[in-house]
mmCIF file of C-alpha atoms in Angstrom:
data_model
loop_
_atom_site.group_PDB
_atom_site.id
_atom_site.type_symbol
_atom_site.label_atom_id
_atom_site.label_comp_id
_atom_site.label_asym_id
_atom_site.label_seq_id
_atom_site.Cartn_x
_atom_site.Cartn_y
_atom_site.Cartn_z
ATOM 1 C CA MET N 1 -2.115 16.220 11.976
ATOM 2 C CA ASN N 2 0.842 18.464 11.185
ATOM 3 C CA LYS N 3 0.280 19.597 7.600
ATOM 4 C CA LYS N 4 3.870 20.828 7.320
ATOM 5 C CA ARG N 5 5.211 17.263 7.431
ATOM 6 C CA LYS N 6 4.836 16.049 3.837
ATOM 7 C CA VAL N 7 4.786 12.380 2.902
ATOM 8 C CA LEU N 8 5.980 11.647 -0.623
ATOM 9 C CA VAL N 9 4.433 8.515 -2.135
ATOM 10 C CA VAL N 10 6.379 7.170 -5.113
ATOM 11 C CA GLY N 11 4.656 4.465 -7.083
ATOM 12 C CA ASP N 12 1.557 3.172 -8.799
ATOM 13 C CA ILE N 13 -1.869 4.715 -9.072
ATOM 14 C CA ASN N 14 -4.643 3.256 -11.205
ATOM 15 C CA VAL N 15 -8.384 2.712 -11.285
ATOM 16 C CA ASP N 16 -10.219 -0.308 -9.887
ATOM 17 C CA LEU N 17 -13.318 -1.745 -11.493
ATOM 18 C CA VAL N 18 -14.908 -3.639 -8.605
ATOM 19 C CA VAL N 19 -17.136 -6.507 -9.758
ATOM 20 C CA ARG N 20 -18.967 -8.361 -6.988
ATOM 21 C CA PHE N 21 -20.018 -11.963 -7.393
ATOM 22 C CA PRO N 22 -23.790 -12.450 -7.774
ATOM 23 C CA GLN N 23 -25.528 -13.444 -4.537
ATOM 24 C CA MET N 24 -27.967 -16.338 -4.354
ATOM 25 C CA LEU N 25 -30.946 -15.273 -2.208
ATOM 26 C CA PRO N 26 -32.882 -17.683 0.061
ATOM 27 C CA GLU N 27 -35.948 -17.677 -2.172
ATOM 28 C CA GLY N 28 -33.846 -18.879 -5.100
ATOM 29 C CA SER N 29 -33.443 -15.614 -6.999
ATOM 30 C CA VAL N 30 -30.077 -14.037 -7.776
ATOM 31 C CA LYS N 31 -28.957 -10.552 -6.777
ATOM 32 C CA TYR N 32 -26.586 -8.829 -9.189
ATOM 33 C CA TYR N 33 -24.386 -5.882 -8.250
ATOM 34 C CA GLU N 34 -23.484 -2.892 -10.388
ATOM 35 C CA PRO N 35 -19.737 -2.655 -11.135
ATOM 36 C CA GLU N 36 -18.066 0.262 -9.337
ATOM 37 C CA LEU N 37 -15.227 2.343 -10.773
ATOM 38 C CA THR N 38 -12.941 3.789 -8.085
ATOM 39 C CA GLY N 39 -9.376 4.941 -7.675
ATOM 40 C CA GLY N 40 -6.871 2.211 -6.858
ATOM 41 C CA GLY N 41 -3.229 1.169 -6.923
ATOM 42 C CA THR N 42 -1.153 -0.054 -3.998
ATOM 43 C CA CYS N 43 0.491 3.333 -3.577
ATOM 44 C CA GLY N 44 -2.602 5.244 -4.688
ATOM 45 C CA ASN N 45 -4.675 3.734 -1.885
ATOM 46 C CA THR N 46 -2.020 4.628 0.696
ATOM 47 C CA LEU N 47 -1.720 8.148 -0.715
ATOM 48 C CA ILE N 48 -5.427 9.030 -0.604
ATOM 49 C CA ALA N 49 -5.912 7.409 2.815
ATOM 50 C CA LEU N 50 -3.048 9.522 4.191
ATOM 51 C CA SER N 51 -4.534 12.689 2.758
ATOM 52 C CA LYS N 52 -7.947 11.914 4.255
ATOM 53 C CA LEU N 53 -6.271 11.532 7.653
ATOM 54 C CA GLY N 54 -4.975 15.082 7.346
ATOM 55 C CA VAL N 55 -1.395 14.290 6.328
ATOM 56 C CA SER N 56 0.193 16.587 3.762
ATOM 57 C CA THR N 57 1.047 14.408 0.770
ATOM 58 C CA ALA N 58 2.784 14.508 -2.601
ATOM 59 C CA PHE N 59 2.818 11.935 -5.387
ATOM 60 C CA MET N 60 5.529 10.939 -7.853
ATOM 61 C CA GLY N 61 4.627 8.465 -10.562
ATOM 62 C CA THR N 62 3.244 8.131 -14.072
ATOM 63 C CA VAL N 63 -0.231 7.962 -15.585
ATOM 64 C CA GLY N 64 -1.309 7.800 -19.200
ATOM 65 C CA ASP N 65 -2.832 10.728 -21.061
ATOM 66 C CA ASP N 66 -6.192 8.950 -21.106
ATOM 67 C CA ALA N 67 -9.559 9.038 -19.374
ATOM 68 C CA TYR N 68 -8.356 7.028 -16.388
ATOM 69 C CA GLY N 69 -5.298 9.224 -15.992
ATOM 70 C CA LEU N 70 -7.459 12.361 -16.030
ATOM 71 C CA LEU N 71 -9.819 10.826 -13.463
ATOM 72 C CA LEU N 72 -6.927 10.060 -11.115
ATOM 73 C CA LYS N 73 -5.399 13.500 -11.528
ATOM 74 C CA LYS N 74 -8.750 15.068 -10.645
ATOM 75 C CA GLU N 75 -9.060 12.811 -7.595
ATOM 76 C CA MET N 76 -5.618 13.782 -6.319
ATOM 77 C CA VAL N 77 -6.267 17.494 -6.798
ATOM 78 C CA GLU N 78 -9.558 17.200 -4.880
ATOM 79 C CA ALA N 79 -7.715 15.326 -2.110
ATOM 80 C CA ASP N 80 -5.202 18.196 -1.840
ATOM 81 C CA VAL N 81 -2.300 16.025 -3.007
ATOM 82 C CA ASP N 82 0.730 17.856 -4.407
ATOM 83 C CA ILE N 83 0.956 16.530 -7.990
ATOM 84 C CA ARG N 84 3.815 18.654 -9.293
ATOM 85 C CA SER N 85 5.861 15.441 -9.616
ATOM 86 C CA LEU N 86 3.114 13.569 -11.494
ATOM 87 C CA ILE N 87 4.194 12.502 -14.994
ATOM 88 C CA THR N 88 1.650 12.178 -17.809
ATOM 89 C CA ASP N 89 2.777 10.131 -20.810
ATOM 90 C CA GLU N 90 0.560 9.968 -23.894
ATOM 91 C CA GLU N 91 2.285 6.791 -25.108
ATOM 92 C CA LEU N 92 1.409 4.774 -21.985
ATOM 93 C CA ASN N 93 -1.775 3.266 -20.556
ATOM 94 C CA THR N 94 -3.222 3.926 -17.117
ATOM 95 C CA VAL N 95 -4.082 0.497 -15.753
ATOM 96 C CA CYS N 96 -7.606 -0.573 -14.851
ATOM 97 C CA VAL N 97 -7.597 -3.381 -12.290
ATOM 98 C CA PHE N 98 -10.614 -5.656 -12.375
ATOM 99 C CA ALA N 99 -11.276 -6.546 -8.737
ATOM 100 C CA PHE N 100 -13.588 -9.545 -8.509
ATOM 101 C CA VAL N 101 -14.975 -9.758 -4.970
ATOM 102 C CA ASP N 102 -16.565 -12.967 -3.668
ATOM 103 C CA GLU N 103 -19.309 -13.402 -1.063
ATOM 104 C CA LYS N 104 -16.712 -13.421 1.762
ATOM 105 C CA GLY N 105 -15.204 -10.126 0.676
ATOM 106 C CA GLU N 106 -12.027 -11.711 -0.729
ATOM 107 C CA ARG N 107 -10.756 -10.164 -3.946
ATOM 108 C CA TYR N 108 -9.163 -11.523 -7.129
ATOM 109 C CA LEU N 109 -7.292 -8.959 -9.219
ATOM 110 C CA TRP N 110 -6.517 -8.649 -12.914
ATOM 111 C CA GLY N 111 -4.918 -5.567 -14.476
ATOM 112 C CA TRP N 112 -5.677 -4.352 -17.994
ATOM 113 C CA PRO N 113 -4.225 -3.454 -20.455
ATOM 114 C CA ARG N 114 -1.207 -5.710 -20.112
ATOM 115 C CA VAL N 115 1.117 -3.591 -22.262
ATOM 116 C CA LYS N 116 2.639 -0.109 -21.934
ATOM 117 C CA GLN N 117 1.498 0.166 -18.325
ATOM 118 C CA SER N 118 2.193 3.676 -17.085
ATOM 119 C CA TYR N 119 3.151 2.829 -13.497
ATOM 120 C CA GLN N 120 6.205 0.893 -14.747
ATOM 121 C CA SER N 121 7.731 4.079 -16.110
ATOM 122 C CA LEU N 122 9.718 6.470 -13.927
ATOM 123 C CA LYS N 123 12.759 7.547 -15.912
ATOM 124 C CA PRO N 124 15.735 9.174 -14.174
ATOM 125 C CA THR N 125 14.920 12.402 -15.997
ATOM 126 C CA ASP N 126 11.392 12.301 -14.497
ATOM 127 C CA ILE N 127 12.625 12.372 -10.909
ATOM 128 C CA ARG N 128 12.184 15.735 -9.180
ATOM 129 C CA TRP N 129 14.989 15.589 -6.659
ATOM 130 C CA GLU N 130 13.902 18.814 -4.984
ATOM 131 C CA THR N 131 10.587 17.154 -4.083
ATOM 132 C CA ILE N 132 12.436 14.215 -2.560
ATOM 133 C CA HIS N 133 14.837 16.471 -0.659
ATOM 134 C CA ARG N 134 11.910 18.370 0.914
ATOM 135 C CA ALA N 135 9.998 15.216 1.921
ATOM 136 C CA SER N 136 9.641 14.308 5.600
ATOM 137 C CA TRP N 137 8.839 10.666 4.749
ATOM 138 C CA ILE N 138 8.964 8.564 1.570
ATOM 139 C CA HIS N 139 6.798 5.505 0.892
ATOM 140 C CA SER N 140 6.638 3.041 -1.992
ATOM 141 C CA SER N 141 5.556 -0.486 -2.877
ATOM 142 C CA GLY N 142 7.096 -3.666 -4.215
ATOM 143 C CA ILE N 143 4.770 -3.530 -7.212
ATOM 144 C CA MET N 144 7.272 -1.012 -8.613
ATOM 145 C CA LEU N 145 10.074 -3.599 -8.566
ATOM 146 C CA VAL N 146 8.358 -6.599 -10.172
ATOM 147 C CA HIS N 147 9.597 -5.839 -13.679
ATOM 148 C CA ASN N 148 13.043 -4.705 -14.800
ATOM 149 C CA THR N 149 11.889 -1.242 -15.815
ATOM 150 C CA SER N 150 12.902 2.366 -15.276
ATOM 151 C CA ALA N 151 10.539 2.462 -12.284
ATOM 152 C CA ARG N 152 12.473 -0.300 -10.512
ATOM 153 C CA LYS N 153 15.794 1.493 -10.962
ATOM 154 C CA SER N 154 14.438 4.912 -10.007
ATOM 155 C CA VAL N 155 12.623 3.810 -6.847
ATOM 156 C CA ILE N 156 15.778 2.085 -5.592
ATOM 157 C CA GLU N 157 17.826 5.221 -6.295
ATOM 158 C CA ILE N 158 15.270 7.397 -4.512
ATOM 159 C CA PHE N 159 15.378 5.194 -1.406
ATOM 160 C CA LYS N 160 19.181 5.117 -1.499
ATOM 161 C CA TYR N 161 19.219 8.925 -1.577
ATOM 162 C CA ALA N 162 16.658 9.114 1.237
ATOM 163 C CA LYS N 163 18.826 6.963 3.509
ATOM 164 C CA LYS N 164 21.859 9.181 2.914
ATOM 165 C CA ALA N 165 19.727 12.283 3.536
ATOM 166 C CA GLY N 166 18.194 10.878 6.723
ATOM 167 C CA ILE N 167 14.632 10.889 5.353
ATOM 168 C CA PRO N 168 12.472 8.124 6.931
ATOM 169 C CA THR N 169 11.241 5.526 4.458
ATOM 170 C CA SER N 170 8.589 2.819 4.419
ATOM 171 C CA PHE N 171 8.180 0.042 1.880
ATOM 172 C CA ASP N 172 5.276 -2.360 1.402
ATOM 173 C CA LEU N 173 6.595 -5.665 0.033
ATOM 174 C CA ASN N 174 3.559 -6.483 -2.144
ATOM 175 C CA LEU N 175 5.412 -9.510 -3.469
ATOM 176 C CA ARG N 176 4.311 -11.133 -6.692
ATOM 177 C CA VAL N 177 5.254 -14.823 -6.456
ATOM 178 C CA ASP N 178 4.582 -17.206 -9.351
ATOM 179 C CA GLY N 179 4.258 -20.843 -8.341
ATOM 180 C CA GLY N 180 6.113 -20.265 -5.095
ATOM 181 C CA GLN N 181 9.111 -18.724 -6.864
ATOM 182 C CA MET N 182 10.395 -15.189 -7.403
ATOM 183 C CA LYS N 183 12.522 -14.325 -10.422
ATOM 184 C CA ASP N 184 16.142 -13.837 -9.375
ATOM 185 C CA ASP N 185 16.461 -10.245 -10.573
ATOM 186 C CA TYR N 186 13.187 -9.298 -8.877
ATOM 187 C CA ARG N 187 14.202 -10.895 -5.586
ATOM 188 C CA GLU N 188 17.583 -9.156 -5.725
ATOM 189 C CA ALA N 189 15.892 -5.801 -6.326
ATOM 190 C CA VAL N 190 13.648 -6.264 -3.273
ATOM 191 C CA LEU N 191 16.575 -7.308 -1.097
ATOM 192 C CA GLU N 192 18.563 -4.293 -2.287
ATOM 193 C CA ILE N 193 15.870 -1.744 -1.462
ATOM 194 C CA LEU N 194 15.422 -3.230 2.010
ATOM 195 C CA ASN N 195 18.913 -1.897 2.790
ATOM 196 C CA TYR N 196 17.510 1.625 2.547
ATOM 197 C CA CYS N 197 14.231 1.130 4.456
ATOM 198 C CA ASN N 198 13.339 2.191 7.988
ATOM 199 C CA TYR N 199 10.014 0.323 7.945
ATOM 200 C CA VAL N 200 9.150 -2.753 5.895
ATOM 201 C CA LEU N 201 5.498 -3.752 5.806
ATOM 202 C CA GLY N 202 4.095 -6.995 4.479
ATOM 203 C CA SER N 203 1.608 -9.814 4.878
ATOM 204 C CA GLY N 204 3.106 -11.731 7.787
ATOM 205 C CA LYS N 205 2.320 -15.316 6.850
ATOM 206 C CA ASP N 206 2.512 -14.882 3.089
ATOM 207 C CA GLU N 207 5.552 -12.806 2.175
ATOM 208 C CA PHE N 208 8.595 -12.657 4.443
ATOM 209 C CA TYR N 209 9.629 -16.311 4.125
ATOM 210 C CA HIS N 210 10.097 -15.827 0.365
ATOM 211 C CA LEU N 211 13.036 -13.536 1.112
ATOM 212 C CA ALA N 212 14.788 -15.091 4.124
ATOM 213 C CA PRO N 213 16.438 -18.501 4.740
ATOM 214 C CA HIS N 214 13.728 -19.630 7.168
ATOM 215 C CA ASP N 215 10.560 -21.668 6.626
ATOM 216 C CA ASP N 216 8.889 -20.001 9.606
ATOM 217 C CA TRP N 217 7.465 -16.624 8.614
ATOM 218 C CA LEU N 218 8.095 -14.980 11.987
ATOM 219 C CA GLU N 219 11.742 -16.033 12.001
ATOM 220 C CA SER N 220 11.954 -14.703 8.442
ATOM 221 C CA ALA N 221 10.544 -11.359 9.530
ATOM 222 C CA ARG N 222 12.940 -11.212 12.483
ATOM 223 C CA PHE N 223 15.802 -11.919 10.079
ATOM 224 C CA PHE N 224 15.266 -8.497 8.490
ATOM 225 C CA ALA N 225 14.796 -6.511 11.702
ATOM 226 C CA SER N 226 17.749 -4.303 12.604
ATOM 227 C CA PRO N 227 18.451 -1.242 14.748
ATOM 228 C CA GLU N 228 17.574 0.905 11.725
ATOM 229 C CA ARG N 229 14.775 -1.240 10.276
ATOM 230 C CA THR N 230 11.464 -2.233 11.880
ATOM 231 C CA ILE N 231 9.312 -4.957 10.357
ATOM 232 C CA ILE N 232 5.536 -4.539 10.337
ATOM 233 C CA ALA N 233 3.683 -7.798 9.737
ATOM 234 C CA ARG N 234 0.020 -7.479 8.751
ATOM 235 C CA MET N 235 -1.990 -10.586 9.618
ATOM 236 C CA GLY N 236 -5.550 -9.815 8.535
ATOM 237 C CA ALA N 237 -8.082 -11.016 11.097
ATOM 238 C CA GLU N 238 -5.238 -11.633 13.561
ATOM 239 C CA GLY N 239 -4.134 -7.997 13.554
ATOM 240 C CA ALA N 240 -0.546 -6.840 13.161
ATOM 241 C CA MET N 241 2.915 -7.103 14.719
ATOM 242 C CA ALA N 242 5.796 -4.661 14.994
ATOM 243 C CA ILE N 243 9.094 -6.543 15.080
ATOM 244 C CA THR N 244 12.438 -5.095 16.165
ATOM 245 C CA PRO N 245 15.682 -6.962 16.956
ATOM 246 C CA HIS N 246 14.744 -7.071 20.639
ATOM 247 C CA SER N 247 10.948 -7.026 20.815
ATOM 248 C CA VAL N 248 7.664 -7.998 19.218
ATOM 249 C CA CYS N 249 4.458 -6.113 19.965
ATOM 250 C CA GLU N 250 1.038 -7.120 18.682
ATOM 251 C CA GLU N 251 -2.327 -5.436 18.261
ATOM 252 C CA ARG N 252 -5.658 -7.053 17.386
ATOM 253 C CA PRO N 253 -7.906 -5.645 14.640
ATOM 254 C CA PHE N 254 -11.334 -4.190 15.266
ATOM 255 C CA ASP N 255 -14.416 -6.381 15.136
ATOM 256 C CA VAL N 256 -16.325 -5.565 11.944
ATOM 257 C CA LYS N 257 -18.275 -7.460 9.327
ATOM 258 C CA VAL N 258 -16.024 -7.834 6.295
ATOM 259 C CA ARG N 259 -17.528 -6.631 3.030
ATOM 260 C CA ASP N 260 -14.510 -5.967 0.827
ATOM 261 C CA THR N 261 -10.763 -6.507 1.395
ATOM 262 C CA VAL N 262 -9.615 -4.496 -1.647
ATOM 263 C CA GLY N 263 -6.767 -2.230 -0.516
ATOM 264 C CA ALA N 264 -6.868 -3.345 3.129
ATOM 265 C CA GLY N 265 -3.090 -3.653 3.425
ATOM 266 C CA ASP N 266 -2.459 -0.447 1.480
ATOM 267 C CA VAL N 267 -4.576 1.652 3.819
ATOM 268 C CA PHE N 268 -3.120 -0.038 6.903
ATOM 269 C CA ASN N 269 0.145 1.531 5.742
ATOM 270 C CA ALA N 270 -1.476 4.969 5.780
ATOM 271 C CA GLY N 271 -2.712 4.591 9.347
ATOM 272 C CA PHE N 272 0.714 3.406 10.493
ATOM 273 C CA ILE N 273 2.604 6.222 8.750
ATOM 274 C CA ALA N 274 0.175 8.880 10.004
ATOM 275 C CA ALA N 275 0.617 7.702 13.580
ATOM 276 C CA ARG N 276 4.407 7.642 13.348
ATOM 277 C CA ILE N 277 4.462 11.153 11.905
ATOM 278 C CA ALA N 278 2.205 12.281 14.744
ATOM 279 C CA GLY N 279 4.775 10.958 17.216
ATOM 280 C CA TYR N 280 3.102 7.741 18.369
ATOM 281 C CA GLY N 281 5.067 4.633 19.370
ATOM 282 C CA LEU N 282 5.049 1.342 17.493
ATOM 283 C CA ARG N 283 2.143 -0.247 19.362
ATOM 284 C CA ASP N 284 -0.161 2.730 18.867
ATOM 285 C CA SER N 285 0.957 3.050 15.256
ATOM 286 C CA ILE N 286 0.006 -0.517 14.336
ATOM 287 C CA ALA N 287 -3.278 0.068 16.196
ATOM 288 C CA TRP N 288 -3.908 3.042 13.884
ATOM 289 C CA GLY N 289 -3.059 0.817 10.917
ATOM 290 C CA ASN N 290 -5.553 -1.776 12.149
ATOM 291 C CA GLY N 291 -8.111 0.977 12.681
ATOM 292 C CA VAL N 292 -7.910 2.324 9.132
ATOM 293 C CA SER N 293 -7.867 -1.182 7.640
ATOM 294 C CA SER N 294 -10.787 -2.437 9.767
ATOM 295 C CA TYR N 295 -12.816 0.659 8.903
ATOM 296 C CA LYS N 296 -12.157 0.064 5.204
ATOM 297 C CA VAL N 297 -12.949 -3.670 5.049
ATOM 298 C CA ALA N 298 -16.411 -2.952 6.458
ATOM 299 C CA ARG N 299 -17.024 -0.802 3.365
ATOM 300 C CA ASN N 300 -16.700 -1.190 -0.385
ATOM 301 C CA GLY N 301 -13.679 -0.047 -2.383
ATOM 302 C CA GLY N 302 -10.039 0.700 -1.709
ATOM 303 C CA ARG N 303 -10.738 4.385 -1.125
ATOM 304 C CA ALA N 304 -13.372 3.834 1.608
ATOM 305 C CA THR N 305 -11.147 5.120 4.409
ATOM 306 C CA PRO N 306 -11.844 7.449 7.338
ATOM 307 C CA GLU N 307 -10.944 11.039 7.951
ATOM 308 C CA TYR N 308 -9.037 11.693 11.167
ATOM 309 C CA GLU N 309 -12.103 12.398 13.335
ATOM 310 C CA GLU N 310 -13.907 9.353 11.906
ATOM 311 C CA LEU N 311 -10.914 7.159 12.703
ATOM 312 C CA MET N 312 -10.747 8.380 16.303
ATOM 313 C CA ASP N 313 -14.479 7.788 16.779
ATOM 314 C CA PHE N 314 -14.252 4.332 15.175
ATOM 315 C CA MET N 315 -11.318 3.249 17.343
ATOM 316 C CA ASN N 316 -12.964 4.565 20.504
ATOM 317 C CA THR N 317 -16.298 2.852 19.925
ATOM 318 C CA THR N 318 -15.496 -0.393 18.092
ATOM 319 C CA PRO N 319 -14.367 -3.450 20.107
ATOM 320 C CA LYS N 320 -11.301 -5.379 19.071
ATOM 321 C CA ILE N 321 -11.297 -9.031 18.081
ATOM 322 C CA THR N 322 -10.054 -11.069 21.024
ATOM 323 C CA ASP N 323 -10.724 -14.679 20.000
ATOM 324 C CA ILE N 324 -8.999 -15.895 16.845
#
């Protein structure tokens, strides 16, 4: 990978406390698993996965001046992430997400504490515009737009600037929908930032139809495709699609035994971005996304992603799923 091409990730980073459901064994006894504390966050997972693939990365976002914040700062330094735009605020809390994982590898998430969450803070005075101006790519996540906070306003302004400056951008929807409904101001914020995005990534069957006037998710995804904006629909065990105004290409995921889906979509983003930066076309880029995601779901934790050589070996030796 070209280390001179720096990806700036603007968003959330936190810790995950992964708690696996007890397993009932055939002889009637119960197997309990030790909780695991790892790095997490929708943007944090993308960031570290990119760095492990050999992509030069920088992070802009906020952590608390607490034990979790120090742990994450140490992790980023060890991953060779540029953290000059990291903000540490002693009045805020770095979030710990409890990730409860069932026997099928599906996860159920709960963030704590619920107040003064650091990722929601990114004041205009915190933005290092020189870092943004030097970026070759900017990525963020819809988790930053859920609440009407300084982070929402700043991320939108950063993406607006990037479009004017001709800096490629990618945005993972990560919609938070309560009872099938999005709050009006939240929905409007998502729709606004889409105007400044070159790539919009999301869970194909679960997210796009919340934003477009179509009941069919694929028609909803197509609604947002434009000459300047490509839609990437992640579909789990069915793979992924890249949707443009005139074409749809699809790639199947790799055939692995699923252990843990924590961060699967986040790290797909990293594989896709890394491939695009390396000059690959859309089909190969979603194949890279599938590769990183498939590698991860066969392992525990959102940070269980491959280095570049491991990804190439995995993709060359692991068959793809053909029957859905």
